[in-house]
Short mmCIF file of C-alpha atoms in Angstrom, two decimals:
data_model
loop_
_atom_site.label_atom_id
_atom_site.label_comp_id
_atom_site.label_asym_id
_atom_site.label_seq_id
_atom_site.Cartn_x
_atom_site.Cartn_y
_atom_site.Cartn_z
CA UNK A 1 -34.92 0.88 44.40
CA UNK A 2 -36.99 0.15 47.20
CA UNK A 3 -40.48 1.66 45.34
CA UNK A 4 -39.33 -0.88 42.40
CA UNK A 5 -39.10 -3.47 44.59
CA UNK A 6 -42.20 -2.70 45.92
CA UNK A 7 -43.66 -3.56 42.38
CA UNK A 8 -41.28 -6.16 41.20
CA UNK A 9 -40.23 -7.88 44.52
CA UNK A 10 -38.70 -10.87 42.50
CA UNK A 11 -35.62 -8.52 41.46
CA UNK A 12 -34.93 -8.62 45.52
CA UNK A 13 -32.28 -10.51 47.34
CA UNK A 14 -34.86 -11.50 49.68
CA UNK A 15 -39.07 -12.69 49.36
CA UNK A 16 -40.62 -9.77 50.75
CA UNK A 17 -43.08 -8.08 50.18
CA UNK A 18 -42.04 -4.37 50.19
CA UNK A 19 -43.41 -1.34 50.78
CA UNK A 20 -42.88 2.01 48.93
CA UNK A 21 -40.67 4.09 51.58
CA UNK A 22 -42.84 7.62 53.06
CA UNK A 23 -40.11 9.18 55.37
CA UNK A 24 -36.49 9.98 54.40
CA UNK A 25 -34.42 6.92 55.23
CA UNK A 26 -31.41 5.02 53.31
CA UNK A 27 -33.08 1.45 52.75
CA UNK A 28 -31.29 -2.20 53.02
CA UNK A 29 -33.27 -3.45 50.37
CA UNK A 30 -31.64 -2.64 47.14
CA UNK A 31 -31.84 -4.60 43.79
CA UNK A 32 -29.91 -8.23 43.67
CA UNK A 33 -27.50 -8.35 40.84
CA UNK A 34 -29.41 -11.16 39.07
CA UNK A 35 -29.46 -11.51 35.27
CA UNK A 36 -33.29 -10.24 35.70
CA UNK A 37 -32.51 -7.18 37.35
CA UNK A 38 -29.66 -6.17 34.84
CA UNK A 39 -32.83 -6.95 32.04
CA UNK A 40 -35.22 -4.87 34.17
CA UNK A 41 -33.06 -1.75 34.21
CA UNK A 42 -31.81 -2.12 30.91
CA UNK A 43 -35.75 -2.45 29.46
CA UNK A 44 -36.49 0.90 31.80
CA UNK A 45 -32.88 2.27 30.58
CA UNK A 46 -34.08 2.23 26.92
CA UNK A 47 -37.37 3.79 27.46
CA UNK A 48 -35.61 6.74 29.51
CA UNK A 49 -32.91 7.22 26.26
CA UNK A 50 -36.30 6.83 24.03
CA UNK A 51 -37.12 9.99 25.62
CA UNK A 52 -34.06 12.29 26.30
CA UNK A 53 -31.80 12.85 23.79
CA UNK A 54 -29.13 14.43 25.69
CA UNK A 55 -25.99 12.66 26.31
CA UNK A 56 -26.23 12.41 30.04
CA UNK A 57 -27.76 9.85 31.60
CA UNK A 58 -27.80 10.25 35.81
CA UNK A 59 -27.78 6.79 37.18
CA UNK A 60 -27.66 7.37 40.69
CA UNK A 61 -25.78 4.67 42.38
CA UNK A 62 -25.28 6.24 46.48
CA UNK A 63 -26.36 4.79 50.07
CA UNK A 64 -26.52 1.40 48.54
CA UNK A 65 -26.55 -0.55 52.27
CA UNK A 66 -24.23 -3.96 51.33
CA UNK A 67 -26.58 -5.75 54.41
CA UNK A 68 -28.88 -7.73 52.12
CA UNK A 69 -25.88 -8.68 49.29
CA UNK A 70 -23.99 -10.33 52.45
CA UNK A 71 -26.98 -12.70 53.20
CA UNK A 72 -27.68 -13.15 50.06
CA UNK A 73 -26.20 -16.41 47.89
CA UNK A 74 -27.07 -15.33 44.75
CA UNK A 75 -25.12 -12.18 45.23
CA UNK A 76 -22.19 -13.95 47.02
CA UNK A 77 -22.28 -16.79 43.75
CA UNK A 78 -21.80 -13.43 41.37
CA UNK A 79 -18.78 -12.24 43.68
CA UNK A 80 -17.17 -15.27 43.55
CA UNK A 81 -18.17 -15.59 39.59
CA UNK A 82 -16.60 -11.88 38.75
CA UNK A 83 -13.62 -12.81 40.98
CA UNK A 84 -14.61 -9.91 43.66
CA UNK A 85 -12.94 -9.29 46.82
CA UNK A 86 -16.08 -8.10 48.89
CA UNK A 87 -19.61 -6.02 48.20
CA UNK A 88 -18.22 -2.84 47.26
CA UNK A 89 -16.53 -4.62 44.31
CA UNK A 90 -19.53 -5.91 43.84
CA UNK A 91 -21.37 -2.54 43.80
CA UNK A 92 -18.67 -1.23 41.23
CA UNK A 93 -19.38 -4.39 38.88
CA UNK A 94 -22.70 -3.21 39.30
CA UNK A 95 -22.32 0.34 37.73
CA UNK A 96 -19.64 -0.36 35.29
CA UNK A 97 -22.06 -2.74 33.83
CA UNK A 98 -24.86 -0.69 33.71
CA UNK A 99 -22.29 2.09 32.43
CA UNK A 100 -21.18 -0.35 29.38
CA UNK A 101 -24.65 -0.90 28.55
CA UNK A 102 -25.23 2.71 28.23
CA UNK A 103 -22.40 3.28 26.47
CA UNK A 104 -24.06 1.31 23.23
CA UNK A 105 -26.97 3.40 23.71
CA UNK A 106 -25.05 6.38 22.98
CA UNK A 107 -24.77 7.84 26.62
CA UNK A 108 -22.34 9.19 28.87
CA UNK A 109 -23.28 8.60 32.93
CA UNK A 110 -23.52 10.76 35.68
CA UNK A 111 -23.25 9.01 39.26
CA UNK A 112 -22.63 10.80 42.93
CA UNK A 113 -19.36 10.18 43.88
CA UNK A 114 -19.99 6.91 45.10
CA UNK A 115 -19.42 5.16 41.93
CA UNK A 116 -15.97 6.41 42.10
CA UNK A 117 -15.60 3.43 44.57
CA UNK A 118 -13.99 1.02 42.05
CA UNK A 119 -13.34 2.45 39.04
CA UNK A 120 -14.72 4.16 35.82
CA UNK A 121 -15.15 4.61 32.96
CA UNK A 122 -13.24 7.69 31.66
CA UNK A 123 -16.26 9.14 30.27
CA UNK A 124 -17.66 9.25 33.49
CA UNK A 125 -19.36 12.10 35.16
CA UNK A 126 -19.39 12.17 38.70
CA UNK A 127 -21.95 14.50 40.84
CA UNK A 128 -19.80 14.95 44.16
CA UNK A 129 -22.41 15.38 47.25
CA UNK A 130 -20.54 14.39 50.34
CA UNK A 131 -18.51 17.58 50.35
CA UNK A 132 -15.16 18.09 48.42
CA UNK A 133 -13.37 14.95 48.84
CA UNK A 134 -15.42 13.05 45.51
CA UNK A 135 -15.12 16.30 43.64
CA UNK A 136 -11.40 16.50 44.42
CA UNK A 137 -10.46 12.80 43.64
CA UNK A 138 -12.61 12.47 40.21
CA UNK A 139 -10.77 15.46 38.86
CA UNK A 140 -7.62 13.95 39.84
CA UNK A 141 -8.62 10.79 37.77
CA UNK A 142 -9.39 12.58 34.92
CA UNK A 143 -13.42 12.71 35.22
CA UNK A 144 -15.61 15.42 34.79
CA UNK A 145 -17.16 16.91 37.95
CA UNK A 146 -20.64 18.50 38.81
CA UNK A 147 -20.28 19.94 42.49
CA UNK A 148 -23.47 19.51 44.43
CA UNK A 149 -22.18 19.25 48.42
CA UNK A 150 -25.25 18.54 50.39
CA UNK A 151 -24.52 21.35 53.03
CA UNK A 152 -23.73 24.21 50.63
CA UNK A 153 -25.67 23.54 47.87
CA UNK A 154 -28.75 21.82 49.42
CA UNK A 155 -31.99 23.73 48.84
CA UNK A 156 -33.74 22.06 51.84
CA UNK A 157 -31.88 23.46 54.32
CA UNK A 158 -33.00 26.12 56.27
CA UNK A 159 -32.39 30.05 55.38
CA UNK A 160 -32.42 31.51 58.86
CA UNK A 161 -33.43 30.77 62.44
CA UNK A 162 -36.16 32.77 62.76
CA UNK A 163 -38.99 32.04 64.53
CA UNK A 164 -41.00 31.56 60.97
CA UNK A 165 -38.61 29.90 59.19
CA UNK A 166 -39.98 26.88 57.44
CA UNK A 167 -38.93 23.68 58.61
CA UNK A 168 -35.87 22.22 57.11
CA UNK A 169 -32.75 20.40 58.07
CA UNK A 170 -29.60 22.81 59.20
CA UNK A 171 -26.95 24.47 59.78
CA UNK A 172 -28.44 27.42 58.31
CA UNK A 173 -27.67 27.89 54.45
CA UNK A 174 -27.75 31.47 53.79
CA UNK A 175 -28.46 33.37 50.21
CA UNK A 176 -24.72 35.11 50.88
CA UNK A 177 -23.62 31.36 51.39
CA UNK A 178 -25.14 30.50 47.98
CA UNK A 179 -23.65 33.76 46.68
CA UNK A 180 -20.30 33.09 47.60
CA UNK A 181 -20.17 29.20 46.87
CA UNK A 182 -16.81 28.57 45.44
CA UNK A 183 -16.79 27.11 41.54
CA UNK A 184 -13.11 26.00 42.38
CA UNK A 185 -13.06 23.49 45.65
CA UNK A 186 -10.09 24.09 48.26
CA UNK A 187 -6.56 21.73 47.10
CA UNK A 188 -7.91 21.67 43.07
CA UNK A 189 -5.05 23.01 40.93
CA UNK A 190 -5.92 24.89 37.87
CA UNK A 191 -5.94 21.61 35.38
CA UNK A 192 -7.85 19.94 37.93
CA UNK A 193 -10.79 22.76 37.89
CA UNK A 194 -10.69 22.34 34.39
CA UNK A 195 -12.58 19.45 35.20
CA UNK A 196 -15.78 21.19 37.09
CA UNK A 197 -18.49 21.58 34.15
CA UNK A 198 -21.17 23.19 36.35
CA UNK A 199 -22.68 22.57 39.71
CA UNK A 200 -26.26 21.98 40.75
CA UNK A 201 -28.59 22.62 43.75
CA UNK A 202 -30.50 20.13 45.21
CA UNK A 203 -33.71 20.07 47.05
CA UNK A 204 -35.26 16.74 48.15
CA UNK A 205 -39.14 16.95 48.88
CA UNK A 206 -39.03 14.61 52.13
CA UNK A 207 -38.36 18.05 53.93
CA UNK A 208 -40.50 20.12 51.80
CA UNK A 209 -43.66 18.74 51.59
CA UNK A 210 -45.53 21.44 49.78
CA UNK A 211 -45.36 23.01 46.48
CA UNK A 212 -45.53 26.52 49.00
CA UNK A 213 -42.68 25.09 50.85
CA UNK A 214 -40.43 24.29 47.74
CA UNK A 215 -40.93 27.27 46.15
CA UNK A 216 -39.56 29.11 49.25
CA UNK A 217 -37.05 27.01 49.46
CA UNK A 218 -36.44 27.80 46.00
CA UNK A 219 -36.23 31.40 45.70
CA UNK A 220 -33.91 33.52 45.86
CA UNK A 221 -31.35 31.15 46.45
CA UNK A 222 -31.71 29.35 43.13
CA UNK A 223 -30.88 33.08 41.64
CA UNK A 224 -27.49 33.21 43.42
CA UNK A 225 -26.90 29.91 42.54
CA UNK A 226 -27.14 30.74 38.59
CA UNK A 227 -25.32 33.95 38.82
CA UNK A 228 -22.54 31.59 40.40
CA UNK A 229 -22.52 29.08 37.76
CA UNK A 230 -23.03 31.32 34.57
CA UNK A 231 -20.79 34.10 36.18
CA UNK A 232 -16.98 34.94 35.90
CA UNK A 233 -16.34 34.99 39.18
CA UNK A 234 -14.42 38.20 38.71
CA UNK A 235 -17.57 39.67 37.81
CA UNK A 236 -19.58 38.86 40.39
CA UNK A 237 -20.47 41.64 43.28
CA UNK A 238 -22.89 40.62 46.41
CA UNK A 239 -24.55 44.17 46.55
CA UNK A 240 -25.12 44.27 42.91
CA UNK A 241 -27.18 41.01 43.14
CA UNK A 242 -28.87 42.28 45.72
CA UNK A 243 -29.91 45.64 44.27
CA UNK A 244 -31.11 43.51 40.90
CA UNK A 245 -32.92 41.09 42.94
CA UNK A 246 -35.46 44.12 44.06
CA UNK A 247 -37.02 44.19 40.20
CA UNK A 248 -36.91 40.06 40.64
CA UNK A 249 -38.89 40.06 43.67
CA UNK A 250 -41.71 42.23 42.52
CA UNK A 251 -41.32 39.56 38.91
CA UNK A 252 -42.16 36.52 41.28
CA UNK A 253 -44.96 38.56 43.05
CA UNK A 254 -46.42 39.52 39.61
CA UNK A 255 -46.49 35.93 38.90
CA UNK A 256 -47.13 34.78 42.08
CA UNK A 257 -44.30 32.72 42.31
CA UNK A 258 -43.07 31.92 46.10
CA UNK A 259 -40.20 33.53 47.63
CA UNK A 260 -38.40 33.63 51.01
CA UNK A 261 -37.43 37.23 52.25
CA UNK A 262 -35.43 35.25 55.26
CA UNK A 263 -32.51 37.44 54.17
CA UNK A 264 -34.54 41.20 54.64
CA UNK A 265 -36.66 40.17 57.23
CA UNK A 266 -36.39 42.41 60.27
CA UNK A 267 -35.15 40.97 64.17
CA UNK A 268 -36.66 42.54 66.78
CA UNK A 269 -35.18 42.86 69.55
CA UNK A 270 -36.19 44.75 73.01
CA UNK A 271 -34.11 45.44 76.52
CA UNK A 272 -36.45 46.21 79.02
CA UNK A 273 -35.13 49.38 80.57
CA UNK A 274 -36.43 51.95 83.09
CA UNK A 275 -38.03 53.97 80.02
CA UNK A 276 -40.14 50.79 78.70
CA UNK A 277 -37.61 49.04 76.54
CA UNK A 278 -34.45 49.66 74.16
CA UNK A 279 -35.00 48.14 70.93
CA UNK A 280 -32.77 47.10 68.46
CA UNK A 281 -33.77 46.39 64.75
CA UNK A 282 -31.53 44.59 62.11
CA UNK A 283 -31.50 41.51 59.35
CA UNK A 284 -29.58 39.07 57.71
CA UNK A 285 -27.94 40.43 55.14
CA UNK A 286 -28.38 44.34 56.45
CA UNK A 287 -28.79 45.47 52.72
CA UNK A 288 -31.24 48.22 52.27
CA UNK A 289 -33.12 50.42 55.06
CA UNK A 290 -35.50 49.44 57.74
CA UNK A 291 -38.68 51.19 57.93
CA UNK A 292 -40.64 51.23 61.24
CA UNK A 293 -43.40 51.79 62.65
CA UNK A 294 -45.05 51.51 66.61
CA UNK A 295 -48.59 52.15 66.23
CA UNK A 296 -49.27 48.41 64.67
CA UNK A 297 -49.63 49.68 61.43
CA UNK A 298 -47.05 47.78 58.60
CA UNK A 299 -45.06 49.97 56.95
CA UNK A 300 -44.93 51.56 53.62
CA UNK A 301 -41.50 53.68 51.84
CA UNK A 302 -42.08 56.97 53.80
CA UNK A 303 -42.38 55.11 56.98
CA UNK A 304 -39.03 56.10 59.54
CA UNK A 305 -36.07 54.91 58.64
CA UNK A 306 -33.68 53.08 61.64
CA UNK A 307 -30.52 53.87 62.31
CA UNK A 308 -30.08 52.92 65.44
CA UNK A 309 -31.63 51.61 68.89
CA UNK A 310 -34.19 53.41 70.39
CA UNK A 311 -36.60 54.06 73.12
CA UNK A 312 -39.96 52.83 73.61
CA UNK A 313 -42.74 52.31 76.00
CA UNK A 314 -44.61 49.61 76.84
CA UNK A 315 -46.95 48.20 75.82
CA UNK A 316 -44.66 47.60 72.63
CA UNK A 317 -45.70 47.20 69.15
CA UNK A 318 -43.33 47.23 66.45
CA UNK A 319 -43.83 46.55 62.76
CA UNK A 320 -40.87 46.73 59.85
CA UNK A 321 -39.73 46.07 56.54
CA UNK A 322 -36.73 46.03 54.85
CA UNK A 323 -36.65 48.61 51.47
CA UNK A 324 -34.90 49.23 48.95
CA UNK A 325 -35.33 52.24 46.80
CA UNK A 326 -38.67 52.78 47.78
CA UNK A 327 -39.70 48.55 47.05
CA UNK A 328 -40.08 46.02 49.99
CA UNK A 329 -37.65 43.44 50.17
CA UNK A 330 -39.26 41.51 52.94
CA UNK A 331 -43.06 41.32 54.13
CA UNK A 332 -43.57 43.01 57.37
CA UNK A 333 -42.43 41.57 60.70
CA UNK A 334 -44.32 42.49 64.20
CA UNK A 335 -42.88 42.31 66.94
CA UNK A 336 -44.94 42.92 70.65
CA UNK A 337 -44.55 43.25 74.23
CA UNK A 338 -47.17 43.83 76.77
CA UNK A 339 -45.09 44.48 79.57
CA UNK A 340 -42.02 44.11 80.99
#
């Protein structure tokens, strides 16, 4: 709203100007609901349906701030108008209108699970994000449900805390995580999940700010996420994913496609001891073997295999890789001390 704004600051509850936001943020400038903003998204509304003919349409309509609606006498003339108690009627009005317009365009709307606030059309959609609690009361109400919590199913957070890992927000959402999301959210009966048509990972750029950083972001955990959605879950089975995704990681190196190996990538760690140092070795997930070496030199598939801590002297320099069947699963790690 706010880059719209930006470009059409008339369709404001306030003069202005505005200024296209850079950095992630939830904005108080929103659109006023004036008779030109409902033409203004109703003239953009028909070019988007010119060009998808599906019968979604994803409207949006979360972390709308009320501040600028309270101040604002144009929207308090519509509240009194409509006959609405306070701004989050007033928000509602606001999507059931758009939703009605729609509705003679021959769509269907999708909204996160703020539009629930209010009421619905039984059509509705509604894309639950702030955990369980949307997903769980639109089923209830009879509406379809996309599951999309932001800390299970959010692509920019991070993988691991390693030292490497990209930066992201956290927790920590692992590729077992993604693997084991449940399609059926905790306290929904077996009508209710009836309701749950799919669920979908999301991945907002403000924390990735590379095409190299979304694409690690990305990968592998958009291939769990698949296997969950197209999958019986009866037929899913963690090490079988991770034995097919060897052949998928040499696919995205063959097409240079970006991948994290945050799951395989080897810990280091070293005790210092009276021999030099004990050092452990170990990852993630734990699938596959390690290979090691402690000359400097990266490992290849007849490297030694660990299988448990060992001694070493100092100074220390350790390089591994997680394999699988004689392929890599992560790029090496090194890990070096000079002395104790």
């Amino acid at each position: 709203a706010l880059a719209a704004l930006a470009a059409y600051p008339e369709l404001a509850c306030t003069p202005g100007p505005f200024e296209v936001g850079t950095n992630w943020g939830v904005y108080d400038d929103i659109f006023c609901p004036k008779e030109a903003t409902f033409e203004f998204l109703q003239n953009v509304l028909d070019e988007v349906v010119a060009i998808f003919p599906a019968p979604y349409l994803h409207i949006g309509g979360d972390e709308a701030p009320k501040t600028r609606w309270k101040a604002s006498a144009e929207a308090q003339a519509v509240m009194r108008r409509e006959g609405l108690k306070d701004e989050h009627d007033l928000q509602s009005y606001f999507i059931r209108r758009m939703e009605k317009f729609l509705h003679t365009r021959g769509k269907r709307i999708i909204g996160w699970d703020e539009i629930l606030e209010g009421g619905l059309a039984p059509d509705a959609t509604v894309m639950s994000w702030r955990g369980d609690a949307g997903a769980l009361q639109a089923a209830r109400d009879g509406h379809d449900v996309i599951l999309a919590p932001d800390r299970k199913l959010y692509l920019d957070y991070a993988q691991s805390e390693r030292d490497d890992e990209p930066s992201g927000r956290y927790p920590v959402a692992t590729l077992r995580a993604f693997y084991e999301f449940p399609m059926t959210p905790p306290g929904m009966d077996a009508e209710q999940t009836k309701r749950v048509i799919g669920a979908q990972g999301n991945l907002w750029t403000e924390h990735k700010r590379s095409f190299d950083q979304v694409q690690l972001a990305l990968h592998p955990r958009l291939d769990a996420l698949a296997e969950v959605v197209w999958s019986p879950a009866q037929g899913r089975d963690w090490n079988d994913f991770q034995r097919r995704l060897v052949p998928q990681f040499d696919r995205y190196r063959a097409l240079k496609v970006g991948f994290s190996d945050a799951a395989y990538a080897v810990e280091t760690k070293a005790e210092p001891d009276a021999g030099g140092a004990r050092v452990t070795l170990s990852s993630q997930t734990g699938f596959g073997e390690i290979r090691y070496r402690t000359d400097g030199g990266a490992p290849d598939a007849s490297s030694p295999v660990y299988a448990q801590p060992f001694q070493a002297a100092l100074p220390l320099d350790v390089v591994a890789t997680t394999f699988f069947d004689g392929h890599p699963m992560s790029a090496p790690r090194r890990f070096q001390v000079q002395t104790a």
